[in-house]
mmCIF file of C-alpha atoms in Angstrom:
data_model
loop_
_atom_site.group_PDB
_atom_site.id
_atom_site.type_symbol
_atom_site.label_atom_id
_atom_site.label_comp_id
_atom_site.label_asym_id
_atom_site.label_seq_id
_atom_site.Cartn_x
_atom_site.Cartn_y
_atom_site.Cartn_z
ATOM 1 C CA UNK A 1 -10.574 59.304 -2.004
ATOM 2 C CA UNK A 2 -11.753 59.729 -5.617
ATOM 3 C CA UNK A 3 -8.453 61.471 -6.442
ATOM 4 C CA UNK A 4 -6.439 58.493 -5.149
ATOM 5 C CA UNK A 5 -8.608 56.039 -7.060
ATOM 6 C CA UNK A 6 -8.009 57.951 -10.305
ATOM 7 C CA UNK A 7 -4.307 58.106 -9.490
ATOM 8 C CA UNK A 8 -4.169 54.339 -9.014
ATOM 9 C CA UNK A 9 -6.013 53.809 -12.321
ATOM 10 C CA UNK A 10 -3.551 56.092 -14.126
ATOM 11 C CA UNK A 11 -0.597 54.205 -12.638
ATOM 12 C CA UNK A 12 -2.064 50.852 -13.700
ATOM 13 C CA UNK A 13 -2.777 52.156 -17.218
ATOM 14 C CA UNK A 14 0.748 53.532 -17.539
ATOM 15 C CA UNK A 15 2.165 50.167 -16.424
ATOM 16 C CA UNK A 16 0.040 48.359 -19.010
ATOM 17 C CA UNK A 17 1.209 50.741 -21.732
ATOM 18 C CA UNK A 18 4.840 50.234 -20.736
ATOM 19 C CA UNK A 19 4.369 46.452 -20.871
ATOM 20 C CA UNK A 20 2.786 46.684 -24.324
ATOM 21 C CA UNK A 21 5.613 48.954 -25.468
ATOM 22 C CA UNK A 22 8.218 46.462 -24.187
ATOM 23 C CA UNK A 23 6.602 43.699 -26.253
ATOM 24 C CA UNK A 24 6.470 45.954 -29.289
ATOM 25 C CA UNK A 25 10.176 46.665 -28.926
ATOM 26 C CA UNK A 26 11.279 43.058 -28.534
ATOM 27 C CA UNK A 27 13.243 43.650 -31.749
ATOM 28 C CA UNK A 28 14.573 47.198 -31.242
ATOM 29 C CA UNK A 29 15.066 49.579 -34.158
ATOM 30 C CA UNK A 30 18.639 50.134 -32.983
ATOM 31 C CA UNK A 31 19.528 46.597 -34.118
ATOM 32 C CA UNK A 32 19.325 47.770 -37.723
ATOM 33 C CA UNK A 33 22.389 49.954 -37.136
ATOM 34 C CA UNK A 34 24.533 46.995 -36.119
ATOM 35 C CA UNK A 35 26.679 44.971 -38.476
ATOM 36 C CA UNK A 36 25.136 41.813 -39.924
ATOM 37 C CA UNK A 37 27.320 39.592 -37.752
ATOM 38 C CA UNK A 38 26.357 41.557 -34.616
ATOM 39 C CA UNK A 39 22.690 41.280 -35.580
ATOM 40 C CA UNK A 40 23.131 37.528 -36.035
ATOM 41 C CA UNK A 41 24.693 37.276 -32.573
ATOM 42 C CA UNK A 42 21.901 39.361 -31.044
ATOM 43 C CA UNK A 43 19.152 37.191 -32.535
ATOM 44 C CA UNK A 44 20.868 33.977 -31.422
ATOM 45 C CA UNK A 45 21.214 35.280 -27.860
ATOM 46 C CA UNK A 46 17.569 36.354 -27.859
ATOM 47 C CA UNK A 47 16.505 32.891 -29.046
ATOM 48 C CA UNK A 48 18.059 31.279 -25.951
ATOM 49 C CA UNK A 49 16.808 34.063 -23.689
ATOM 50 C CA UNK A 50 13.237 33.439 -24.905
ATOM 51 C CA UNK A 51 13.493 29.642 -25.194
ATOM 52 C CA UNK A 52 10.193 29.103 -23.331
ATOM 53 C CA UNK A 53 8.287 31.322 -25.751
ATOM 54 C CA UNK A 54 8.081 29.113 -28.832
ATOM 55 C CA UNK A 55 6.935 31.702 -31.388
ATOM 56 C CA UNK A 56 9.364 34.367 -30.234
ATOM 57 C CA UNK A 57 12.321 31.983 -30.003
ATOM 58 C CA UNK A 58 11.586 30.580 -33.456
ATOM 59 C CA UNK A 59 11.292 34.121 -34.827
ATOM 60 C CA UNK A 60 14.738 35.036 -33.502
ATOM 61 C CA UNK A 61 16.309 31.769 -34.671
ATOM 62 C CA UNK A 62 14.863 32.211 -38.173
ATOM 63 C CA UNK A 63 16.123 35.797 -38.378
ATOM 64 C CA UNK A 64 19.620 34.618 -37.405
ATOM 65 C CA UNK A 65 19.508 31.899 -40.073
ATOM 66 C CA UNK A 66 18.345 34.350 -42.752
ATOM 67 C CA UNK A 67 21.179 36.758 -41.910
ATOM 68 C CA UNK A 68 23.800 33.989 -42.137
ATOM 69 C CA UNK A 69 22.444 32.963 -45.532
ATOM 70 C CA UNK A 70 22.291 36.566 -46.698
ATOM 71 C CA UNK A 71 25.963 37.202 -45.965
ATOM 72 C CA UNK A 72 26.859 33.681 -47.173
ATOM 73 C CA UNK A 73 28.708 32.831 -43.965
ATOM 74 C CA UNK A 74 28.539 29.034 -43.901
ATOM 75 C CA UNK A 75 29.950 28.727 -40.382
ATOM 76 C CA UNK A 76 27.257 31.033 -38.980
ATOM 77 C CA UNK A 77 24.642 29.227 -41.074
ATOM 78 C CA UNK A 78 25.741 25.876 -39.635
ATOM 79 C CA UNK A 79 25.493 27.305 -36.113
ATOM 80 C CA UNK A 80 22.023 28.730 -36.830
ATOM 81 C CA UNK A 81 20.832 25.359 -38.109
ATOM 82 C CA UNK A 82 22.341 23.667 -35.041
ATOM 83 C CA UNK A 83 20.511 26.092 -32.748
ATOM 84 C CA UNK A 84 17.260 25.546 -34.648
ATOM 85 C CA UNK A 85 17.742 21.817 -34.212
ATOM 86 C CA UNK A 86 18.202 22.242 -30.467
ATOM 87 C CA UNK A 87 15.148 24.504 -30.307
ATOM 88 C CA UNK A 88 12.972 21.888 -32.029
ATOM 89 C CA UNK A 89 14.458 19.218 -29.776
ATOM 90 C CA UNK A 90 13.511 21.293 -26.725
ATOM 91 C CA UNK A 91 9.899 21.285 -27.955
ATOM 92 C CA UNK A 92 10.122 17.547 -28.762
ATOM 93 C CA UNK A 93 9.694 18.090 -32.497
ATOM 94 C CA UNK A 94 12.346 15.491 -33.216
ATOM 95 C CA UNK A 95 11.754 15.049 -36.950
ATOM 96 C CA UNK A 96 12.425 18.734 -37.651
ATOM 97 C CA UNK A 97 15.290 18.738 -35.142
ATOM 98 C CA UNK A 98 16.929 15.844 -36.987
ATOM 99 C CA UNK A 99 16.624 17.606 -40.358
ATOM 100 C CA UNK A 100 18.102 20.874 -39.074
ATOM 101 C CA UNK A 101 20.948 19.124 -37.271
ATOM 102 C CA UNK A 102 21.755 17.042 -40.354
ATOM 103 C CA UNK A 103 21.908 20.219 -42.459
ATOM 104 C CA UNK A 104 24.201 21.756 -39.852
ATOM 105 C CA UNK A 105 26.404 18.660 -39.880
ATOM 106 C CA UNK A 106 26.686 18.713 -43.680
ATOM 107 C CA UNK A 107 27.965 22.290 -43.546
ATOM 108 C CA UNK A 108 30.256 21.698 -40.591
ATOM 109 C CA UNK A 109 31.917 18.752 -42.311
ATOM 110 C CA UNK A 110 33.125 21.251 -44.933
ATOM 111 C CA UNK A 111 33.623 24.502 -43.032
ATOM 112 C CA UNK A 112 33.915 23.836 -39.281
ATOM 113 C CA UNK A 113 36.398 22.351 -36.823
ATOM 114 C CA UNK A 114 36.510 18.715 -35.762
ATOM 115 C CA UNK A 115 35.179 19.648 -32.319
ATOM 116 C CA UNK A 116 32.126 21.330 -33.860
ATOM 117 C CA UNK A 117 31.519 18.223 -35.958
ATOM 118 C CA UNK A 118 31.742 16.083 -32.803
ATOM 119 C CA UNK A 119 29.283 18.407 -31.042
ATOM 120 C CA UNK A 120 26.762 18.075 -33.862
ATOM 121 C CA UNK A 121 27.159 14.309 -34.195
ATOM 122 C CA UNK A 122 26.528 13.903 -30.461
ATOM 123 C CA UNK A 123 23.413 16.063 -30.548
ATOM 124 C CA UNK A 124 22.127 14.230 -33.619
ATOM 125 C CA UNK A 125 22.734 10.929 -31.825
ATOM 126 C CA UNK A 126 20.713 12.156 -28.837
ATOM 127 C CA UNK A 127 17.814 13.101 -31.099
ATOM 128 C CA UNK A 128 17.902 9.688 -32.801
ATOM 129 C CA UNK A 129 17.742 8.067 -29.357
ATOM 130 C CA UNK A 130 14.710 10.158 -28.439
ATOM 131 C CA UNK A 131 13.111 9.061 -31.712
ATOM 132 C CA UNK A 132 13.746 5.437 -30.760
ATOM 133 C CA UNK A 133 16.285 4.928 -33.558
ATOM 134 C CA UNK A 134 19.144 3.478 -31.510
ATOM 135 C CA UNK A 135 20.915 2.065 -34.553
ATOM 136 C CA UNK A 136 21.303 5.533 -36.071
ATOM 137 C CA UNK A 137 22.365 6.911 -32.686
ATOM 138 C CA UNK A 138 25.174 4.348 -32.378
ATOM 139 C CA UNK A 139 26.338 5.132 -35.929
ATOM 140 C CA UNK A 140 26.715 8.789 -34.918
ATOM 141 C CA UNK A 141 28.485 7.970 -31.654
ATOM 142 C CA UNK A 142 30.867 5.592 -33.438
ATOM 143 C CA UNK A 143 31.742 8.347 -35.907
ATOM 144 C CA UNK A 144 32.453 10.611 -32.908
ATOM 145 C CA UNK A 145 34.692 7.871 -31.508
ATOM 146 C CA UNK A 146 36.648 7.485 -34.746
ATOM 147 C CA UNK A 147 37.049 11.236 -35.183
ATOM 148 C CA UNK A 148 38.063 11.757 -31.548
ATOM 149 C CA UNK A 149 40.679 8.995 -31.748
ATOM 150 C CA UNK A 150 42.023 10.395 -35.036
ATOM 151 C CA UNK A 151 42.668 13.802 -33.434
ATOM 152 C CA UNK A 152 43.833 12.202 -30.150
ATOM 153 C CA UNK A 153 40.890 13.683 -28.218
ATOM 154 C CA UNK A 154 40.702 11.107 -25.435
ATOM 155 C CA UNK A 155 37.996 12.965 -23.506
ATOM 156 C CA UNK A 156 35.458 12.823 -26.335
ATOM 157 C CA UNK A 157 36.503 9.247 -27.140
ATOM 158 C CA UNK A 158 35.718 8.206 -23.552
ATOM 159 C CA UNK A 159 32.369 9.983 -23.679
ATOM 160 C CA UNK A 160 31.560 8.306 -27.005
ATOM 161 C CA UNK A 161 32.155 4.863 -25.465
ATOM 162 C CA UNK A 162 29.898 5.889 -22.576
ATOM 163 C CA UNK A 163 27.101 6.985 -24.908
ATOM 164 C CA UNK A 164 27.372 3.746 -26.892
ATOM 165 C CA UNK A 165 27.239 1.816 -23.623
ATOM 166 C CA UNK A 166 24.030 3.557 -22.563
ATOM 167 C CA UNK A 167 22.351 2.727 -25.890
ATOM 168 C CA UNK A 168 23.255 -0.960 -25.502
ATOM 169 C CA UNK A 169 22.091 -0.832 -21.877
ATOM 170 C CA UNK A 170 18.715 0.494 -23.017
ATOM 171 C CA UNK A 171 18.536 -2.352 -25.530
ATOM 172 C CA UNK A 172 19.439 -4.879 -22.777
ATOM 173 C CA UNK A 173 22.564 -5.881 -24.682
ATOM 174 C CA UNK A 174 24.550 -6.158 -21.481
ATOM 175 C CA UNK A 175 27.755 -7.678 -22.842
ATOM 176 C CA UNK A 176 28.095 -4.918 -25.439
ATOM 177 C CA UNK A 177 27.258 -2.269 -22.829
ATOM 178 C CA UNK A 178 29.837 -3.628 -20.412
ATOM 179 C CA UNK A 179 32.488 -3.732 -23.134
ATOM 180 C CA UNK A 180 31.813 -0.078 -24.004
ATOM 181 C CA UNK A 181 31.912 1.013 -20.358
ATOM 182 C CA UNK A 182 35.214 -0.835 -19.782
ATOM 183 C CA UNK A 183 36.647 0.999 -22.811
ATOM 184 C CA UNK A 184 35.470 4.268 -21.255
ATOM 185 C CA UNK A 185 37.120 3.237 -17.965
ATOM 186 C CA UNK A 186 40.396 2.482 -19.747
ATOM 187 C CA UNK A 187 40.501 5.903 -21.408
ATOM 188 C CA UNK A 188 39.516 7.793 -18.247
ATOM 189 C CA UNK A 189 42.168 5.886 -16.280
ATOM 190 C CA UNK A 190 44.756 6.916 -18.836
ATOM 191 C CA UNK A 191 43.596 10.542 -18.463
ATOM 192 C CA UNK A 192 43.524 10.215 -14.653
ATOM 193 C CA UNK A 193 40.028 11.678 -14.783
ATOM 194 C CA UNK A 194 38.624 10.763 -11.360
ATOM 195 C CA UNK A 195 35.025 11.697 -12.198
ATOM 196 C CA UNK A 196 35.200 9.791 -15.465
ATOM 197 C CA UNK A 197 36.613 6.730 -13.682
ATOM 198 C CA UNK A 198 33.912 6.804 -10.993
ATOM 199 C CA UNK A 199 31.176 7.187 -13.620
ATOM 200 C CA UNK A 200 32.578 4.218 -15.527
ATOM 201 C CA UNK A 201 32.606 2.045 -12.382
ATOM 202 C CA UNK A 202 29.006 3.079 -11.638
ATOM 203 C CA UNK A 203 27.970 2.230 -15.203
ATOM 204 C CA UNK A 204 29.704 -1.151 -15.057
ATOM 205 C CA UNK A 205 27.986 -1.768 -11.736
ATOM 206 C CA UNK A 206 24.605 -1.033 -13.285
ATOM 207 C CA UNK A 207 25.226 -3.526 -16.109
ATOM 208 C CA UNK A 208 26.275 -6.193 -13.613
ATOM 209 C CA UNK A 209 23.217 -5.445 -11.486
ATOM 210 C CA UNK A 210 20.881 -5.882 -14.449
ATOM 211 C CA UNK A 211 22.755 -9.097 -15.273
ATOM 212 C CA UNK A 212 21.925 -10.268 -11.715
ATOM 213 C CA UNK A 213 25.592 -10.382 -10.728
ATOM 214 C CA UNK A 214 25.082 -8.559 -7.428
ATOM 215 C CA UNK A 215 28.461 -9.299 -5.796
ATOM 216 C CA UNK A 216 30.367 -8.086 -8.855
ATOM 217 C CA UNK A 217 28.078 -5.054 -9.069
ATOM 218 C CA UNK A 218 28.787 -4.202 -5.413
ATOM 219 C CA UNK A 219 32.531 -4.491 -6.034
ATOM 220 C CA UNK A 220 32.277 -2.020 -8.925
ATOM 221 C CA UNK A 221 30.046 0.362 -6.948
ATOM 222 C CA UNK A 222 32.498 0.244 -4.030
ATOM 223 C CA UNK A 223 35.299 1.437 -6.321
ATOM 224 C CA UNK A 224 33.118 4.325 -7.478
ATOM 225 C CA UNK A 225 32.137 5.085 -3.878
ATOM 226 C CA UNK A 226 35.741 5.468 -2.723
ATOM 227 C CA UNK A 227 36.377 8.035 -5.459
ATOM 228 C CA UNK A 228 33.200 9.995 -4.643
ATOM 229 C CA UNK A 229 34.212 10.112 -0.978
ATOM 230 C CA UNK A 230 37.736 11.202 -1.866
ATOM 231 C CA UNK A 231 36.323 14.024 -4.026
ATOM 232 C CA UNK A 232 33.722 14.965 -1.363
ATOM 233 C CA UNK A 233 31.045 14.465 -4.021
ATOM 234 C CA UNK A 234 28.264 13.852 -1.522
ATOM 235 C CA UNK A 235 25.422 13.677 -4.046
ATOM 236 C CA UNK A 236 27.094 10.870 -5.995
ATOM 237 C CA UNK A 237 28.266 9.258 -2.749
ATOM 238 C CA UNK A 238 24.634 8.998 -1.594
ATOM 239 C CA UNK A 239 23.473 7.664 -4.967
ATOM 240 C CA UNK A 240 26.159 4.956 -4.933
ATOM 241 C CA UNK A 241 25.441 3.994 -1.310
ATOM 242 C CA UNK A 242 21.800 3.623 -2.344
ATOM 243 C CA UNK A 243 22.781 1.328 -5.230
ATOM 244 C CA UNK A 244 24.922 -0.861 -2.961
ATOM 245 C CA UNK A 245 21.999 -1.107 -0.548
ATOM 246 C CA UNK A 246 19.724 -2.186 -3.405
ATOM 247 C CA UNK A 247 22.143 -4.949 -4.355
ATOM 248 C CA UNK A 248 22.322 -6.311 -0.807
ATOM 249 C CA UNK A 249 18.529 -6.191 -0.673
ATOM 250 C CA UNK A 250 18.376 -8.203 -3.910
ATOM 251 C CA UNK A 251 20.576 -10.777 -2.154
ATOM 252 C CA UNK A 252 18.176 -10.825 0.858
ATOM 253 C CA UNK A 253 20.909 -9.364 3.079
ATOM 254 C CA UNK A 254 18.522 -6.907 4.708
ATOM 255 C CA UNK A 255 20.795 -5.831 7.579
ATOM 256 C CA UNK A 256 23.644 -4.989 5.211
ATOM 257 C CA UNK A 257 21.193 -3.305 2.866
ATOM 258 C CA UNK A 258 19.917 -1.008 5.628
ATOM 259 C CA UNK A 259 23.465 -0.167 6.701
ATOM 260 C CA UNK A 260 24.162 1.388 3.297
ATOM 261 C CA UNK A 261 20.659 2.755 2.763
ATOM 262 C CA UNK A 262 20.688 4.524 6.132
ATOM 263 C CA UNK A 263 23.975 6.217 5.178
ATOM 264 C CA UNK A 264 22.502 7.255 1.824
ATOM 265 C CA UNK A 265 19.391 8.634 3.534
ATOM 266 C CA UNK A 266 21.447 10.628 6.034
ATOM 267 C CA UNK A 267 23.436 12.324 3.248
ATOM 268 C CA UNK A 268 20.379 12.999 1.111
ATOM 269 C CA UNK A 269 18.536 14.575 4.024
ATOM 270 C CA UNK A 270 21.566 16.792 4.738
ATOM 271 C CA UNK A 271 21.506 17.850 1.075
ATOM 272 C CA UNK A 272 17.734 18.543 1.294
ATOM 273 C CA UNK A 273 17.250 16.059 -1.543
ATOM 274 C CA UNK A 274 13.598 15.213 -0.929
ATOM 275 C CA UNK A 275 13.076 13.022 -3.994
ATOM 276 C CA UNK A 276 16.302 11.100 -3.415
ATOM 277 C CA UNK A 277 15.393 10.643 0.243
ATOM 278 C CA UNK A 278 11.982 9.319 -0.785
ATOM 279 C CA UNK A 279 13.563 6.721 -3.079
ATOM 280 C CA UNK A 280 15.905 5.555 -0.318
ATOM 281 C CA UNK A 281 13.062 5.409 2.213
ATOM 282 C CA UNK A 282 11.194 3.159 -0.217
ATOM 283 C CA UNK A 283 14.113 0.743 -0.256
ATOM 284 C CA UNK A 284 14.420 0.781 3.546
ATOM 285 C CA UNK A 285 10.699 0.006 3.676
ATOM 286 C CA UNK A 286 11.284 -2.890 1.277
ATOM 287 C CA UNK A 287 13.965 -4.290 3.607
ATOM 288 C CA UNK A 288 11.509 -4.349 6.524
ATOM 289 C CA UNK A 289 8.756 -5.790 4.324
ATOM 290 C CA UNK A 290 11.125 -8.624 3.349
ATOM 291 C CA UNK A 291 11.395 -9.443 7.073
ATOM 292 C CA UNK A 292 7.589 -9.284 7.495
ATOM 293 C CA UNK A 293 7.995 -6.223 9.739
ATOM 294 C CA UNK A 294 5.027 -4.526 8.133
ATOM 295 C CA UNK A 295 4.487 -1.758 10.716
ATOM 296 C CA UNK A 296 8.093 -0.606 10.301
ATOM 297 C CA UNK A 297 7.792 -0.893 6.528
ATOM 298 C CA UNK A 298 4.575 1.160 6.554
ATOM 299 C CA UNK A 299 6.243 3.905 8.597
ATOM 300 C CA UNK A 300 9.038 4.274 6.028
ATOM 301 C CA UNK A 301 6.700 4.121 3.036
ATOM 302 C CA UNK A 302 4.497 6.821 4.566
ATOM 303 C CA UNK A 303 7.537 8.985 5.258
ATOM 304 C CA UNK A 304 8.622 8.432 1.663
ATOM 305 C CA UNK A 305 5.233 9.528 0.324
ATOM 306 C CA UNK A 306 5.315 12.672 2.466
ATOM 307 C CA UNK A 307 8.748 13.569 1.053
ATOM 308 C CA UNK A 308 7.867 13.208 -2.628
ATOM 309 C CA UNK A 309 7.690 16.195 -4.949
ATOM 310 C CA UNK A 310 7.349 14.412 -8.304
ATOM 311 C CA UNK A 311 4.351 12.444 -9.593
ATOM 312 C CA UNK A 312 5.965 9.453 -11.258
ATOM 313 C CA UNK A 313 7.237 5.910 -10.881
ATOM 314 C CA UNK A 314 8.553 6.409 -7.330
ATOM 315 C CA UNK A 315 5.153 7.640 -6.140
ATOM 316 C CA UNK A 316 3.404 4.770 -7.933
ATOM 317 C CA UNK A 317 5.732 2.304 -6.194
ATOM 318 C CA UNK A 318 5.169 3.917 -2.782
ATOM 319 C CA UNK A 319 1.383 3.873 -3.119
ATOM 320 C CA UNK A 320 1.453 0.229 -4.170
ATOM 321 C CA UNK A 321 3.739 -0.648 -1.248
ATOM 322 C CA UNK A 322 1.430 1.122 1.190
ATOM 323 C CA UNK A 323 -1.515 -0.758 -0.265
ATOM 324 C CA UNK A 324 0.337 -4.043 0.115
ATOM 325 C CA UNK A 325 1.561 -3.610 3.704
ATOM 326 C CA UNK A 326 -1.828 -2.322 4.840
ATOM 327 C CA UNK A 327 -3.356 -5.493 3.437
ATOM 328 C CA UNK A 328 -0.886 -7.614 5.403
ATOM 329 C CA UNK A 329 -1.801 -5.578 8.494
ATOM 330 C CA UNK A 330 -5.471 -6.432 7.848
ATOM 331 C CA UNK A 331 -6.266 -2.759 7.190
ATOM 332 C CA UNK A 332 -8.152 -3.472 3.990
ATOM 333 C CA UNK A 333 -10.019 -0.168 3.611
ATOM 334 C CA UNK A 334 -6.785 1.776 3.893
ATOM 335 C CA UNK A 335 -5.170 -0.663 1.467
ATOM 336 C CA UNK A 336 -7.926 -0.021 -1.084
ATOM 337 C CA UNK A 337 -7.482 3.718 -0.689
ATOM 338 C CA UNK A 338 -3.783 3.579 -1.561
ATOM 339 C CA UNK A 339 -4.183 1.079 -4.394
ATOM 340 C CA UNK A 340 -6.983 3.064 -6.016
ATOM 341 C CA UNK A 341 -5.067 6.330 -5.553
ATOM 342 C CA UNK A 342 -2.179 4.817 -7.447
ATOM 343 C CA UNK A 343 -4.508 4.005 -10.335
ATOM 344 C CA UNK A 344 -5.380 7.676 -10.674
ATOM 345 C CA UNK A 345 -1.781 8.672 -11.311
ATOM 346 C CA UNK A 346 -1.349 9.519 -14.973
ATOM 347 C CA UNK A 347 2.298 8.468 -14.857
ATOM 348 C CA UNK A 348 1.504 5.116 -13.282
ATOM 349 C CA UNK A 349 -0.954 4.377 -16.094
ATOM 350 C CA UNK A 350 1.682 5.167 -18.718
ATOM 351 C CA UNK A 351 4.455 3.136 -17.116
ATOM 352 C CA UNK A 352 3.252 0.860 -14.360
ATOM 353 C CA UNK A 353 5.476 -2.079 -13.334
ATOM 354 C CA UNK A 354 2.956 -2.953 -10.603
ATOM 355 C CA UNK A 355 -0.131 -3.105 -12.820
ATOM 356 C CA UNK A 356 -0.704 -6.866 -12.620
ATOM 357 C CA UNK A 357 0.170 -7.107 -8.912
ATOM 358 C CA UNK A 358 -2.064 -4.140 -8.121
ATOM 359 C CA UNK A 359 -5.150 -5.562 -9.829
ATOM 360 C CA UNK A 360 -4.466 -8.980 -8.358
ATOM 361 C CA UNK A 361 -4.358 -7.530 -4.849
ATOM 362 C CA UNK A 362 -7.435 -5.363 -5.464
ATOM 363 C CA UNK A 363 -9.346 -8.434 -6.644
ATOM 364 C CA UNK A 364 -8.328 -10.348 -3.513
ATOM 365 C CA UNK A 365 -9.371 -7.517 -1.168
ATOM 366 C CA UNK A 366 -12.763 -6.993 -2.820
ATOM 367 C CA UNK A 367 -13.401 -10.731 -2.630
ATOM 368 C CA UNK A 368 -12.588 -10.777 1.092
ATOM 369 C CA UNK A 369 -14.883 -7.790 1.614
ATOM 370 C CA UNK A 370 -17.693 -9.603 -0.202
ATOM 371 C CA UNK A 371 -17.797 -7.330 -3.274
ATOM 372 C CA UNK A 372 -17.600 -10.108 -5.860
ATOM 373 C CA UNK A 373 -18.512 -7.915 -8.846
ATOM 374 C CA UNK A 374 -15.537 -5.580 -8.310
ATOM 375 C CA UNK A 375 -13.378 -8.587 -7.473
ATOM 376 C CA UNK A 376 -14.249 -10.215 -10.813
ATOM 377 C CA UNK A 377 -13.679 -6.934 -12.669
ATOM 378 C CA UNK A 378 -10.139 -6.511 -11.266
ATOM 379 C CA UNK A 379 -9.393 -10.199 -11.719
ATOM 380 C CA UNK A 380 -10.190 -9.886 -15.423
ATOM 381 C CA UNK A 381 -7.875 -6.881 -15.679
ATOM 382 C CA UNK A 382 -4.789 -8.703 -14.402
ATOM 383 C CA UNK A 383 -5.489 -11.874 -16.391
#
């Protein structure tokens, strides 16, 4: 027995040594025998391979940049700076990402192709958006648009309109967003790009929905839906069916809403899309709640909660809905449990569209249960 124990220890020690050796040889000596360009390519590949190891990825990216500078290859230097920008973006260090991408863009304007310039402008625009600087983002996307049109690159022109539309949508500038999405639709129609056309119709539908033009939104979604079905794109088909159901629900047409939502749920369950199924179940629950069918609503909300894999806004909404329907069913203790659980969600505290309603309902329940101190405390929170 002692022999086998020692043998096991030796095996474990040898494994540990091999692991340590592998870390020590993360930059093999054999790389030194390669040409400078091959070394540059190796370090760039290793940066992406080790993207989740910040120090190692940065080490490789910096080595690649230093090589490109050493051999005075401006195209490789621009690519290294671009990759460094993406690396910093991945780690949400947007200020550094912006600087590196701008340096890459400056070089690419002189030494690179138009497509590489477009690539960098788009990435820089994305970083500006993440920094909350939408004005700078639109400036970059408009430059992409002008450059794409000048070289007759309709694909990138259509995508530029789409990006501009999304910025305006975020800013709630719906007329500008709709105009941009219609321009994207026009270009994609000219290209006969079915996916591009369907995306444009979906985007237009979203603008119309936010503008509370439900019938027009449904019409646009229906056009997108027909294309998704023709292409057998079941994931997008389900998403669009869900959106149409939401619009009918907003119009208080609960039967029509459930007709589309049930179809969306069926597809999402076939695709094993648990999170998507949970979102659709929430909407089906809302349709029953609108009809005061609280038991049926509760059943769908509970099923939705059981399906969820992500702690976020959907879960916060489900917990609030369960708290609300349990209150209407006179199950106050259970209602309190769900409402208080929702308060413990970190995501719901950061972005909580139900904050006021939640505290208002909590205050009402505590008052009915005779706990006036907690009732007053929650009342003060929502007022």
